[in-house]
C-alpha positions as a Markdown table, in Angstrom:
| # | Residue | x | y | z |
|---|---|---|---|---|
| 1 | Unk | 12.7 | 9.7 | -9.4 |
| 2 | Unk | 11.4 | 6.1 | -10.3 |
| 3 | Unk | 12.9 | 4.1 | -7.0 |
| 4 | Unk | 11.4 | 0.6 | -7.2 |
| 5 | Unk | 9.9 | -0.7 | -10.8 |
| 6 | Unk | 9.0 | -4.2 | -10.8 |
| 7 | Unk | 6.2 | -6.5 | -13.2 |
| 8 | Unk | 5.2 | -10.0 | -11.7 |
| 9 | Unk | 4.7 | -13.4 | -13.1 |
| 10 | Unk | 0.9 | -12.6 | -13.3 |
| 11 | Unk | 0.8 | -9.3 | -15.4 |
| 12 | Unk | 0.7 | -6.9 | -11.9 |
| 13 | Unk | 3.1 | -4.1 | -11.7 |
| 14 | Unk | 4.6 | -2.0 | -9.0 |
| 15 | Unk | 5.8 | 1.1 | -9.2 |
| 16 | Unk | 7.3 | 3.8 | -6.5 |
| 17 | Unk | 8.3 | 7.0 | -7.0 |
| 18 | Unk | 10.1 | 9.2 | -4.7 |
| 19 | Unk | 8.5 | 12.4 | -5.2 |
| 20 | Unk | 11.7 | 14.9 | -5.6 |
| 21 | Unk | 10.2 | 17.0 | -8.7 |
| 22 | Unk | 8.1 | 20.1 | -8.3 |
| 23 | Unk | 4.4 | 19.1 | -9.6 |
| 24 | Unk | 5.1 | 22.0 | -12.3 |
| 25 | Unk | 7.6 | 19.7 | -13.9 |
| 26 | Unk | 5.0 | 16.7 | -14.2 |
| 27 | Unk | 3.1 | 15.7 | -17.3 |
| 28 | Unk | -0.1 | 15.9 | -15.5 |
| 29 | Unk | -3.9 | 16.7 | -16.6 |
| 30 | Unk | -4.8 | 18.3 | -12.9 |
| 31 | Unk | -8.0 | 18.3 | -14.7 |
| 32 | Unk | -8.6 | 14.2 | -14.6 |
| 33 | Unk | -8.0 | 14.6 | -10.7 |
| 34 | Unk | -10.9 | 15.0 | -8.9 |
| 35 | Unk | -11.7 | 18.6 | -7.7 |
| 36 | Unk | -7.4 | 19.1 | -7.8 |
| 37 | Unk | -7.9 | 22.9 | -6.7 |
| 38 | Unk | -9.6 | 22.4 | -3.5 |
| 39 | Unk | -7.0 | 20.1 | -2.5 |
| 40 | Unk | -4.3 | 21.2 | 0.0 |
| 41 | Unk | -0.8 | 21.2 | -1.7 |
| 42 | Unk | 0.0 | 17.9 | 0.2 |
| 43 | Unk | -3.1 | 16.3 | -1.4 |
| 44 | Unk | -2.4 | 17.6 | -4.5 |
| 45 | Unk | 1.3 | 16.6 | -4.7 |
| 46 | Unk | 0.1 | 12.9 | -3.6 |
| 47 | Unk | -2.4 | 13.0 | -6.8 |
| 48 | Unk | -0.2 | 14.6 | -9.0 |
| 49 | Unk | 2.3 | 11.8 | -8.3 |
| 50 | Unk | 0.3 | 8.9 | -8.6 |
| 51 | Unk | -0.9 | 10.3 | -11.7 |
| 52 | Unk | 2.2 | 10.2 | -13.2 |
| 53 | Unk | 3.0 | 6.8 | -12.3 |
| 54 | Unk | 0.0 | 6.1 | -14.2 |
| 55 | Unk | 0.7 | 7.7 | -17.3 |
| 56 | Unk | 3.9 | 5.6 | -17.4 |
| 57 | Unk | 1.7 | 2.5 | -17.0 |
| 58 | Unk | -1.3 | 3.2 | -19.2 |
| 59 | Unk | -1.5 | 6.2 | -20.8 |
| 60 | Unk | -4.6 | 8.4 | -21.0 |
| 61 | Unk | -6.2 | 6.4 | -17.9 |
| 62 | Unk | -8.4 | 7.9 | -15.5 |
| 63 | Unk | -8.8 | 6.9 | -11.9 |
| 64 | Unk | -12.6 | 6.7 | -10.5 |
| 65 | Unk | -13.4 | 6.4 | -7.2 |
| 66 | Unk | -16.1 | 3.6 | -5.4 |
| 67 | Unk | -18.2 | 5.1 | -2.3 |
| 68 | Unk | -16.2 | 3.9 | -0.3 |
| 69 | Unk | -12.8 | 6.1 | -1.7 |
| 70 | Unk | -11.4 | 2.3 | -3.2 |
| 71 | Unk | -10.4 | 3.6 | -6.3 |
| 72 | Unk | -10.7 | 2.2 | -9.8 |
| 73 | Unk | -9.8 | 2.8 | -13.4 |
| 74 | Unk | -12.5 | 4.4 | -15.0 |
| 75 | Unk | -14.4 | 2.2 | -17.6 |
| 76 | Unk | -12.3 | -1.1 | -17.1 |
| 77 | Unk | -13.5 | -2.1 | -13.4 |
| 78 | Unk | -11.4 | -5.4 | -14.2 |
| 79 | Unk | -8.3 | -3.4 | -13.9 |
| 80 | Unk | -6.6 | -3.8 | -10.6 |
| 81 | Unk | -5.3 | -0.6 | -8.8 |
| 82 | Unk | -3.8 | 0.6 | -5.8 |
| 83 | Unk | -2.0 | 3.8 | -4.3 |
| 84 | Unk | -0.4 | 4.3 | -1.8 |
| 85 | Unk | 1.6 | 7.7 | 0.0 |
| 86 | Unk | 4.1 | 8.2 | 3.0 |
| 87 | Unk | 5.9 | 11.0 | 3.2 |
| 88 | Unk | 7.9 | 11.1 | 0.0 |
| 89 | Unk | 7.4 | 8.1 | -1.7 |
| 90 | Unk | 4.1 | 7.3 | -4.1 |
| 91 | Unk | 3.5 | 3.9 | -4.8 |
| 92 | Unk | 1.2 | 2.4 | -7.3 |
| 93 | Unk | -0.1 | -1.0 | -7.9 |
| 94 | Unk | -1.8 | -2.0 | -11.0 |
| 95 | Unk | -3.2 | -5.2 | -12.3 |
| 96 | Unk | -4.6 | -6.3 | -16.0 |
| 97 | Unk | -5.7 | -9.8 | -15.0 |
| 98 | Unk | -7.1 | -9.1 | -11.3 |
| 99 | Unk | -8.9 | -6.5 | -9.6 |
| 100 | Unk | -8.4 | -7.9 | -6.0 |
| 101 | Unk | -4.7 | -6.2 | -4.7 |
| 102 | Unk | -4.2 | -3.9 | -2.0 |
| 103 | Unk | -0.5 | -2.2 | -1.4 |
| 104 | Unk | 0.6 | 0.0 | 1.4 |
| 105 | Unk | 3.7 | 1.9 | 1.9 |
| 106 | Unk | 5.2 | 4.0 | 5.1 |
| 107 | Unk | 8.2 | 5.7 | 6.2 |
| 108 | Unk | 10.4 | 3.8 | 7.9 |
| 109 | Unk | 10.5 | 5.6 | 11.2 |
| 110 | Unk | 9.2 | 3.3 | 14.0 |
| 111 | Unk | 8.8 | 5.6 | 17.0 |
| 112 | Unk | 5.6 | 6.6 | 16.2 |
| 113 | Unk | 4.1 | 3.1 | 15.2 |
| 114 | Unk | 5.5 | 1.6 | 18.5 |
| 115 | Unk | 3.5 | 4.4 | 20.3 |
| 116 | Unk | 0.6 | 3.0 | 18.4 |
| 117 | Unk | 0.6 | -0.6 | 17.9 |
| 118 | Unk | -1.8 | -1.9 | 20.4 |
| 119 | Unk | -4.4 | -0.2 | 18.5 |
| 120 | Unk | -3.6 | -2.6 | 15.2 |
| 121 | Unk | -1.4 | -5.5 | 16.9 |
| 122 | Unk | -2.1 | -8.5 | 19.4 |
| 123 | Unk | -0.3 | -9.5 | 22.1 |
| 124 | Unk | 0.2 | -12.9 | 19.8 |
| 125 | Unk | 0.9 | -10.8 | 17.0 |
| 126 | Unk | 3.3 | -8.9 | 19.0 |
| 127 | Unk | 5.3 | -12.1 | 19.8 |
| 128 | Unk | 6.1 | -13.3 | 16.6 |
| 129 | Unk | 9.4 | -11.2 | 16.1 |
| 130 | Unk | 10.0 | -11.4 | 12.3 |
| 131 | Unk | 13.1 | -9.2 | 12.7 |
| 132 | Unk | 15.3 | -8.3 | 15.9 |
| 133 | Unk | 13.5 | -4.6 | 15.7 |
| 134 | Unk | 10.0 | -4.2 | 17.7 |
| 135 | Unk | 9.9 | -0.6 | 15.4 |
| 136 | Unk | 10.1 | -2.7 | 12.2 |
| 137 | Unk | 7.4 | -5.7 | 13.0 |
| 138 | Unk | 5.5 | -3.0 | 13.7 |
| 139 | Unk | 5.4 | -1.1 | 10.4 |
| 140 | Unk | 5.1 | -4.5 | 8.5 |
| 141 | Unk | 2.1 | -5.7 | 10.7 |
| 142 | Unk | 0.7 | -1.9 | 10.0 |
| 143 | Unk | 1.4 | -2.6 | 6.3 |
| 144 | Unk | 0.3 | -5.3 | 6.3 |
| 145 | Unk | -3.2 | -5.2 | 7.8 |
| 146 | Unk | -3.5 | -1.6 | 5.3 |
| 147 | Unk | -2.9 | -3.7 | 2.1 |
| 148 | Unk | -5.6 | -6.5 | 3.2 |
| 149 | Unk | -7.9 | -3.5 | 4.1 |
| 150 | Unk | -7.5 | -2.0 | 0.5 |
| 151 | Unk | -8.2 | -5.0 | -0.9 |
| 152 | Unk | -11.0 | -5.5 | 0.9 |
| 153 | Unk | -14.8 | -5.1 | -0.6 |
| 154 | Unk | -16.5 | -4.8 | 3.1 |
| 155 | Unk | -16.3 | -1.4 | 4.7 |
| 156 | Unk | -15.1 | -0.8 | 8.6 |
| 157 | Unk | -13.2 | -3.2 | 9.1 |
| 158 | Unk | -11.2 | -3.3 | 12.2 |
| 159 | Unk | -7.3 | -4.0 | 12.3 |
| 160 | Unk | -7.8 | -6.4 | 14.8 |
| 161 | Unk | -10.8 | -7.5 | 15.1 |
| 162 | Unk | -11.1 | -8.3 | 11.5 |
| 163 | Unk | -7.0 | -9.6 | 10.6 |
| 164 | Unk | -5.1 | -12.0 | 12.4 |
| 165 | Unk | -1.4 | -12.2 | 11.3 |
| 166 | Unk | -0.4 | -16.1 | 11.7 |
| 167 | Unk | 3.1 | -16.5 | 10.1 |
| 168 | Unk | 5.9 | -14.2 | 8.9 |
| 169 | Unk | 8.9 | -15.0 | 6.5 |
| 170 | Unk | 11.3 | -12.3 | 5.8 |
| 171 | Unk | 15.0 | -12.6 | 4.6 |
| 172 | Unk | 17.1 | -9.5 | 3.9 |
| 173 | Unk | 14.6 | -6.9 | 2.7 |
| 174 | Unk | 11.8 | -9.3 | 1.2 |
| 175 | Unk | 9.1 | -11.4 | 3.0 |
| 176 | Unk | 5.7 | -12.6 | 3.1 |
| 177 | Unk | 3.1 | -13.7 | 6.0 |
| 178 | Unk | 0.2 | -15.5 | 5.8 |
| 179 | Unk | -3.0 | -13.9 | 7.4 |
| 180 | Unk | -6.4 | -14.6 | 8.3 |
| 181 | Unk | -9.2 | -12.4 | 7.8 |
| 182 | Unk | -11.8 | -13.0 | 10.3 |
| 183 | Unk | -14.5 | -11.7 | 8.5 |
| 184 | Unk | -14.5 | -14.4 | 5.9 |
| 185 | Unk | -12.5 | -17.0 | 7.5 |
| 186 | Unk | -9.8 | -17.1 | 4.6 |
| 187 | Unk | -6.1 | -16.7 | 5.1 |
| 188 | Unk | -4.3 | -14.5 | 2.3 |
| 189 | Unk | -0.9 | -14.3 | 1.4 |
| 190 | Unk | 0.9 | -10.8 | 1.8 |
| 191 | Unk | 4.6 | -9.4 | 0.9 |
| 192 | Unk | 7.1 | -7.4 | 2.0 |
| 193 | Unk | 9.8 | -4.7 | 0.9 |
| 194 | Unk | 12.1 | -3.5 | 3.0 |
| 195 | Unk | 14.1 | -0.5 | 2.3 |
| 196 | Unk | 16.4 | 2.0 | 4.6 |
| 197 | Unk | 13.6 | 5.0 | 3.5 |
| 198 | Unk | 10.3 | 2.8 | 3.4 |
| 199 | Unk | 8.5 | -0.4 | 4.4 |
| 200 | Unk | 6.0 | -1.6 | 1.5 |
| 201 | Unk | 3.3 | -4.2 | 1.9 |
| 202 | Unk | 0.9 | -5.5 | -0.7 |
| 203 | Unk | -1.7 | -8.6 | -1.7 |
| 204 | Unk | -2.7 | -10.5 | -5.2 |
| 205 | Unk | -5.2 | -11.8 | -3.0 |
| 206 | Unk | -3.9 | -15.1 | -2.8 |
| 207 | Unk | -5.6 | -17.8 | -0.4 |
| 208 | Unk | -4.6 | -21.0 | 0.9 |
């Protein structure tokens, strides 16, 4: 079931789907997705999915994958993509003009993340408090800091050694923050989506 379809100013799209359907019901070539039968049925599900966001999008397209597992559409590197899964939710970004986006997406369940966060957050992030929930800055400093990496061209980079989260904005269920990436010293604009199920995050890789 299609849960959040949107097209931006600049030609980008975003798509999420929450995957209700068996995969038996989808319009899917399983034979465009990498080796599809050696994937566990999670895997599988997840491709499935994404695939038939795509087909909605641009029909007959064929994702590629770089070395790194940043993927691409094959024969039209200009093509912006990016895919993202949490439990049952699929979401997929795509971009005709610009090839430099990232999105994440995760279930909006913050005990886990909290457990976690000193591995992605610093104590300075930590203190900016966009919201009244510790469990939901979490999850959009996670998302956050996921989207910049997918966007990103350099490999290994760490969550917070490499991205320092200066600002956040957020009012009701949309937001945006403004973060550095200490590996090239620019700051890049990010947004939020908020929703009871999910907490989405992406980048049109816009600098100040």
């Amino acid at each position: 079931m299609l849960d959040f379809d949107v097209c931006l100013e600049d030609g980008t799209s975003i798509s999420v789907w929450q995957m209700d359907e068996d995969i038996s019901t989808l319009k899917v070539d399983a034979g465009k997705i990498i080796n599809f039968s050696k994937l566990s049925a999670k895997r599988q599900r997840e491709k499935a999915f994404a695939y038939h966001l795509l087909e909605q999008k641009m029909p007959g397209a064929t994702i590629s994958y770089e070395e790194n597992g940043k993927p691409h559409i094959a024969g039209n590197a200009a093509i912006g993509i990016s895919i993202s899964h949490s439990y049952n939710h699929v979401c997929l970004m795509l971009s005709k003009h610009n090839a430099n986006i990232g999105i994440d997406i995760e279930r909006n369940k913050t005990a886990k993340v909290l457990r976690v966060r000193h591995k992605f957050m610093t104590d300075e992030e930590v203190a900016l408090h966009p919201t009244n929930d510790e469990g939901l800055d979490a999850l959009l400093a996670w998302t956050t800091k996921e989207a910049l990496f997918k966007m990103a061209t350099l490999p290994n980079y760490d969550f917070i050694e490499g991205f320092s989260i200066k600002t956040y904005t957020l009012k009701g269920n949309e937001g945006t923050s403004l973060v550095e990436d200490l590996m090239n010293g620019k700051t890049y604009k990010v947004y939020h989506h908020v929703k009871e199920a999910y907490v989405m995050s992406y980048t049109l890789g816009e600098t100040l």
